[in-house]
């Protein structure tokens, strides 16, 4: 190809023609430019940033086929479907594709833009022979962290990719991942033979996700409220299989919405069926353990809720990242309780010594995120090494700044009571001691004679529970196996060293913190509804999820612009040449009918 400027122009024209997108998003432009220039690249881009476009677009522009390695067959087939819907010539070679012969013939004849393969194929000699039989444009390695033992999802088969790619030294490589710390990144570069100057890292921010973290008062009711506000598809993560089933059943009966469970203990057919229904649905809720999500490529998930705390900030980021991949507003809501932290800290003691410190740090970092009265997004992004603005304007704390209270004195009183009663009583007993309650057990133990008896006045008493929660979250108080609270972490610094304890003021009874503004989809707009119905019919006919036909944003733009010709329709974002040809007349007719 000619000079960079001309290439850029051609890339933008292809972006418009094939995908119907007006412009590149974020680092897509740089990644595509490198690929077109034949330079090997590792692109670290968050979920929803549009990784697939960075190889699909060059695959259509360059001579030869782009070989895409992807670890999960389900993921591969999702991508395949979307690529084909845009008129890209794509096929997959996996054990479940029974048209393998035809695919290989098409490849040899140079008729494929994309050839998806599973990594285990990479080590097969006849696969190498196959690749040698036609022209290759690019190797794209999706979920590239699987090549690294440092990553969270090591796949030994990925190690076979290097020798395979080395056999075709002239073909550039593009590795893609959403999750990679500096260590894993360096390892991916080395393992896949990509130079250090080939690294492109996009920011971690997901600006369309609204973060909110609330104390769990009545989890079921809080989730029912969320389900009433958010009518689109959503994922609720629960910690155990039992809780998953229980929550799914209750939410279904209380909310009246379609709610199904997903966890590793369900029969495989049922799991697959529930997942398939969710992917195709425009309004279903799935309650799941963290076994759910990896390999789900559903762009229109409108909310991700955590019914208990996630494992770490990394896990939280990854799980909430499944919301709003289509760029429309989405919500992440975490409900937490002190007991979640108590249990997690309890489980720490069962680990080998070596791992305890690291895991404790992860929990501490999560506690900071949960407890902060400042911007959630800023805490998240700083955790990933970025320098974000102080306020994002799109999290609970930015939208409705909580009051903070200095509760250092009260924390000291609570910690003293824990210490003086021998570090073996639960919160209820300590509360009675501190507030000077008339109580049989308190008297029996002689705790009414302690200097801490009755030192907390009525006004302060309402803050005791939140202070205890905060101290448990940050690990200054930990529960023993019988639920008795003991001093830990920085408790001594609080008691004697002047370490302050500032907490978020609990909302007064009845005051609900602000939720979100109206959803972006026009509620009750008959034209928009008609377009959605049409989309549903076309999707059913083609046996694809509705979002493969058009995204909500595209339908909204249609409803607002009311195009009257194919040319006008083609100017709408998300309407590429192929979709215009396949669906254009049907949508124009629906618009005309209004
Ligand atoms: P990732 O794999 O990085 O999570 P995807 O490749 O699934 O992200 O893309 C997420 C969504 O963003 C897709 O639905 C895609 O159609 C859309 N998208 C990608 N690039 C653009 C762009 N330049 N303009 C508008 N939408 C885009
Ligand atoms: Zn914020």
mmCIF file of N, CA and C in Angstrom, residues 50 69 81 177 192 268 273-274 314 353 358 400 415 437 447 470 479 499 541:
data_model
loop_
_atom_site.group_PDB
_atom_site.id
_atom_site.type_symbol
_atom_site.label_atom_id
_atom_site.label_comp_id
_atom_site.label_asym_id
_atom_site.label_seq_id
_atom_site.Cartn_x
_atom_site.Cartn_y
_atom_site.Cartn_z
ATOM 1 N N UNK A 50 -13.890 -2.334 21.249
ATOM 2 C CA UNK A 50 -13.958 -2.647 19.819
ATOM 3 C C UNK A 50 -12.702 -3.315 19.288
ATOM 4 N N UNK A 69 -7.096 -16.623 16.092
ATOM 5 C CA UNK A 69 -7.070 -17.656 17.119
ATOM 6 C C UNK A 69 -7.887 -17.174 18.297
ATOM 7 N N UNK A 81 -20.747 -14.728 13.410
ATOM 8 C CA UNK A 81 -22.090 -14.295 13.058
ATOM 9 C C UNK A 81 -22.111 -12.792 12.781
ATOM 10 N N UNK A 177 -5.981 -8.244 24.014
ATOM 11 C CA UNK A 177 -6.458 -8.650 25.334
ATOM 12 C C UNK A 177 -7.080 -7.461 26.052
ATOM 13 N N UNK A 192 4.869 -14.237 22.157
ATOM 14 C CA UNK A 192 4.338 -14.223 20.794
ATOM 15 C C UNK A 192 5.307 -13.569 19.799
ATOM 16 N N UNK A 268 -25.293 -29.542 32.007
ATOM 17 C CA UNK A 268 -24.725 -28.766 30.894
ATOM 18 C C UNK A 268 -25.775 -28.275 29.891
ATOM 19 N N UNK A 273 -28.716 -23.812 27.572
ATOM 20 C CA UNK A 273 -30.000 -23.252 27.153
ATOM 21 C C UNK A 273 -30.232 -21.891 27.809
ATOM 22 N N UNK A 274 -29.939 -21.787 29.109
ATOM 23 C CA UNK A 274 -30.131 -20.514 29.808
ATOM 24 C C UNK A 274 -29.243 -19.423 29.215
ATOM 25 N N UNK A 314 -9.844 -6.182 40.496
ATOM 26 C CA UNK A 314 -9.671 -6.715 39.137
ATOM 27 C C UNK A 314 -10.916 -7.486 38.709
ATOM 28 N N UNK A 353 0.654 -19.480 53.939
ATOM 29 C CA UNK A 353 1.250 -18.230 54.401
ATOM 30 C C UNK A 353 1.624 -17.338 53.210
ATOM 31 N N UNK A 358 -0.732 -11.188 49.823
ATOM 32 C CA UNK A 358 -1.230 -10.675 48.552
ATOM 33 C C UNK A 358 -2.743 -10.592 48.531
ATOM 34 N N UNK A 400 -24.209 12.290 43.762
ATOM 35 C CA UNK A 400 -24.922 12.605 44.986
ATOM 36 C C UNK A 400 -23.919 12.484 46.123
ATOM 37 N N UNK A 415 -13.392 -0.128 69.580
ATOM 38 C CA UNK A 415 -12.202 -0.992 69.647
ATOM 39 C C UNK A 415 -11.814 -1.266 71.106
ATOM 40 N N UNK A 437 -26.804 -0.917 78.026
ATOM 41 C CA UNK A 437 -28.125 -1.554 78.056
ATOM 42 C C UNK A 437 -28.295 -2.433 79.293
ATOM 43 N N UNK A 447 -19.648 -7.183 82.459
ATOM 44 C CA UNK A 447 -19.266 -6.128 81.527
ATOM 45 C C UNK A 447 -19.890 -4.780 81.876
ATOM 46 N N UNK A 470 -17.404 -0.353 58.703
ATOM 47 C CA UNK A 470 -16.239 0.243 58.067
ATOM 48 C C UNK A 470 -14.959 -0.388 58.610
ATOM 49 N N UNK A 479 -13.620 -11.011 62.346
ATOM 50 C CA UNK A 479 -14.437 -11.940 63.123
ATOM 51 C C UNK A 479 -13.707 -13.272 63.246
ATOM 52 N N UNK A 499 -4.687 7.477 64.116
ATOM 53 C CA UNK A 499 -5.184 7.140 62.776
ATOM 54 C C UNK A 499 -6.682 7.459 62.710
ATOM 55 N N UNK A 541 -35.896 -14.790 12.118
ATOM 56 C CA UNK A 541 -35.801 -15.398 10.801
ATOM 57 C C UNK A 541 -34.372 -15.858 10.509
#
